[in-house]
Amino acid sequence: MKTFLKPLTAREERECLERLKEGDQEAKMALIEHNMRLVAHVAKKYQYTDYETEDLLSVGTIGLIKAVNTFNVDRGSRLATYAAKCVENEILMLLRAHKKYSREVSLYEPIGVDKDGETVSLVDVVEAENRNTLDELILDQDVKELYEVFRKCLRPNEQTVVQMRYGLFGGKEYTQREIAQVMGISRSYVSRIEKKAVEKLRVGMECAG
C-alpha cells in the first residue's frame, strides 16, 4: 500500500498557492504530492471497474495536476474541494471513453455476403457510399486500437508519462523535465520510460493491424 504525504494545512496550502502564482515549481510539486491521498480516495470509488488501482491513480493524478494549474486562490475555498471534482472528472472521462469504445463494431467484421458469395464487411459498404465518412471511421478505429494498446500494454508509470507528455485525455502537454518533477524521478529516466512506452505502442498497433 502506498504511503502518501499528509495534507497541507490551510495556511501551508495558501502559501504554496501564492508562491505558485509567482512561478515557484517547488510549490507546485508540494501541492501535488500532498494531495495524492485525495487522488487515492477518489480512485477507490471506482476500484471495481475494469481498471487496476494503479491505472486509476495515474489518470486521477492528471486531474490533480489540472486542478493545481487552474485553481483560483481568490475563490476562498480549499484546493481539495476543487481538485476532487477535477480528479473524478478525469476518471469518469476515461471510463466513458472505454464504455464507448467497447460498444463499437469493427469496420472489418463480416456483415454478410454479396451476390457473388464474397464476404462483405462494414468498411466495404461505407467505402462505396462516402469516402470521407470512411476516412473518419478508420481514424476512429485507429484511435480505439491505440486506446486498447495503451491500456493493455503499458505499465502504470508508462501510462502516466505518455498521458502527460502527449496531452492525452484532453490534458496539457508537459516537458520531460516537468514530468520528472511531478513523478520525483530524473529527466533521463522519464526519457527512457517514454521511449520504451512509445515502442510498445508501435508494436502493439502493428499487431492490432
JSON list of N, CA and C in Angstrom, two decimals, residues 105-113 119-123 125:
[
{"chain": "A", "resi": 105, "resn": "VAL", "atom": "N", "xyz": [-18.34, -1.51, -33.20]},
{"chain": "A", "resi": 105, "resn": "VAL", "atom": "CA", "xyz": [-18.19, -2.70, -34.05]},
{"chain": "A", "resi": 105, "resn": "VAL", "atom": "C", "xyz": [-17.00, -2.49, -34.97]},
{"chain": "A", "resi": 106, "resn": "SER", "atom": "N", "xyz": [-16.20, -3.52, -35.13]},
{"chain": "A", "resi": 106, "resn": "SER", "atom": "CA", "xyz": [-15.04, -3.40, -36.00]},
{"chain": "A", "resi": 106, "resn": "SER", "atom": "C", "xyz": [-15.47, -3.13, -37.43]},
{"chain": "A", "resi": 107, "resn": "LEU", "atom": "N", "xyz": [-14.75, -2.24, -38.10]},
{"chain": "A", "resi": 107, "resn": "LEU", "atom": "CA", "xyz": [-15.03, -1.93, -39.50]},
{"chain": "A", "resi": 107, "resn": "LEU", "atom": "C", "xyz": [-14.86, -3.16, -40.39]},
{"chain": "A", "resi": 108, "resn": "TYR", "atom": "N", "xyz": [-14.02, -4.07, -39.95]},
{"chain": "A", "resi": 108, "resn": "TYR", "atom": "CA", "xyz": [-13.69, -5.21, -40.80]},
{"chain": "A", "resi": 108, "resn": "TYR", "atom": "C", "xyz": [-14.44, -6.49, -40.41]},
{"chain": "A", "resi": 109, "resn": "GLU", "atom": "N", "xyz": [-15.40, -6.35, -39.52]},
{"chain": "A", "resi": 109, "resn": "GLU", "atom": "CA", "xyz": [-16.20, -7.51, -39.11]},
{"chain": "A", "resi": 109, "resn": "GLU", "atom": "C", "xyz": [-17.19, -7.85, -40.23]},
{"chain": "A", "resi": 110, "resn": "PRO", "atom": "N", "xyz": [-17.25, -9.12, -40.66]},
{"chain": "A", "resi": 110, "resn": "PRO", "atom": "CA", "xyz": [-18.17, -9.52, -41.75]},
{"chain": "A", "resi": 110, "resn": "PRO", "atom": "C", "xyz": [-19.62, -9.22, -41.37]},
{"chain": "A", "resi": 111, "resn": "ILE", "atom": "N", "xyz": [-20.38, -8.66, -42.33]},
{"chain": "A", "resi": 111, "resn": "ILE", "atom": "CA", "xyz": [-21.79, -8.37, -42.06]},
{"chain": "A", "resi": 111, "resn": "ILE", "atom": "C", "xyz": [-22.71, -9.08, -43.07]},
{"chain": "A", "resi": 112, "resn": "GLY", "atom": "N", "xyz": [-22.11, -9.87, -43.97]},
{"chain": "A", "resi": 112, "resn": "GLY", "atom": "CA", "xyz": [-22.92, -10.59, -44.94]},
{"chain": "A", "resi": 112, "resn": "GLY", "atom": "C", "xyz": [-22.09, -10.98, -46.16]},
{"chain": "A", "resi": 113, "resn": "VAL", "atom": "N", "xyz": [-22.76, -11.36, -47.22]},
{"chain": "A", "resi": 113, "resn": "VAL", "atom": "CA", "xyz": [-22.08, -11.72, -48.46]},
{"chain": "A", "resi": 113, "resn": "VAL", "atom": "C", "xyz": [-22.76, -10.98, -49.63]},
{"chain": "A", "resi": 119, "resn": "THR", "atom": "N", "xyz": [-17.48, -12.33, -49.00]},
{"chain": "A", "resi": 119, "resn": "THR", "atom": "CA", "xyz": [-17.78, -11.71, -47.70]},
{"chain": "A", "resi": 119, "resn": "THR", "atom": "C", "xyz": [-17.73, -10.19, -47.81]},
{"chain": "A", "resi": 120, "resn": "VAL", "atom": "N", "xyz": [-18.73, -9.54, -47.23]},
{"chain": "A", "resi": 120, "resn": "VAL", "atom": "CA", "xyz": [-18.80, -8.08, -47.22]},
{"chain": "A", "resi": 120, "resn": "VAL", "atom": "C", "xyz": [-18.68, -7.60, -45.78]},
{"chain": "A", "resi": 121, "resn": "SER", "atom": "N", "xyz": [-17.81, -6.59, -45.58]},
{"chain": "A", "resi": 121, "resn": "SER", "atom": "CA", "xyz": [-17.64, -6.01, -44.25]},
{"chain": "A", "resi": 121, "resn": "SER", "atom": "C", "xyz": [-18.19, -4.59, -44.25]},
{"chain": "A", "resi": 122, "resn": "LEU", "atom": "N", "xyz": [-18.30, -4.00, -43.07]},
{"chain": "A", "resi": 122, "resn": "LEU", "atom": "CA", "xyz": [-18.83, -2.64, -42.96]},
{"chain": "A", "resi": 122, "resn": "LEU", "atom": "C", "xyz": [-18.00, -1.65, -43.77]},
{"chain": "A", "resi": 123, "resn": "VAL", "atom": "N", "xyz": [-16.69, -1.85, -43.78]},
{"chain": "A", "resi": 123, "resn": "VAL", "atom": "CA", "xyz": [-15.82, -0.93, -44.50]},
{"chain": "A", "resi": 123, "resn": "VAL", "atom": "C", "xyz": [-16.12, -0.91, -46.00]},
{"chain": "A", "resi": 125, "resn": "VAL", "atom": "N", "xyz": [-19.09, -1.36, -47.40]},
{"chain": "A", "resi": 125, "resn": "VAL", "atom": "CA", "xyz": [-20.33, -0.64, -47.60]},
{"chain": "A", "resi": 125, "resn": "VAL", "atom": "C", "xyz": [-20.09, 0.87, -47.50]}
]
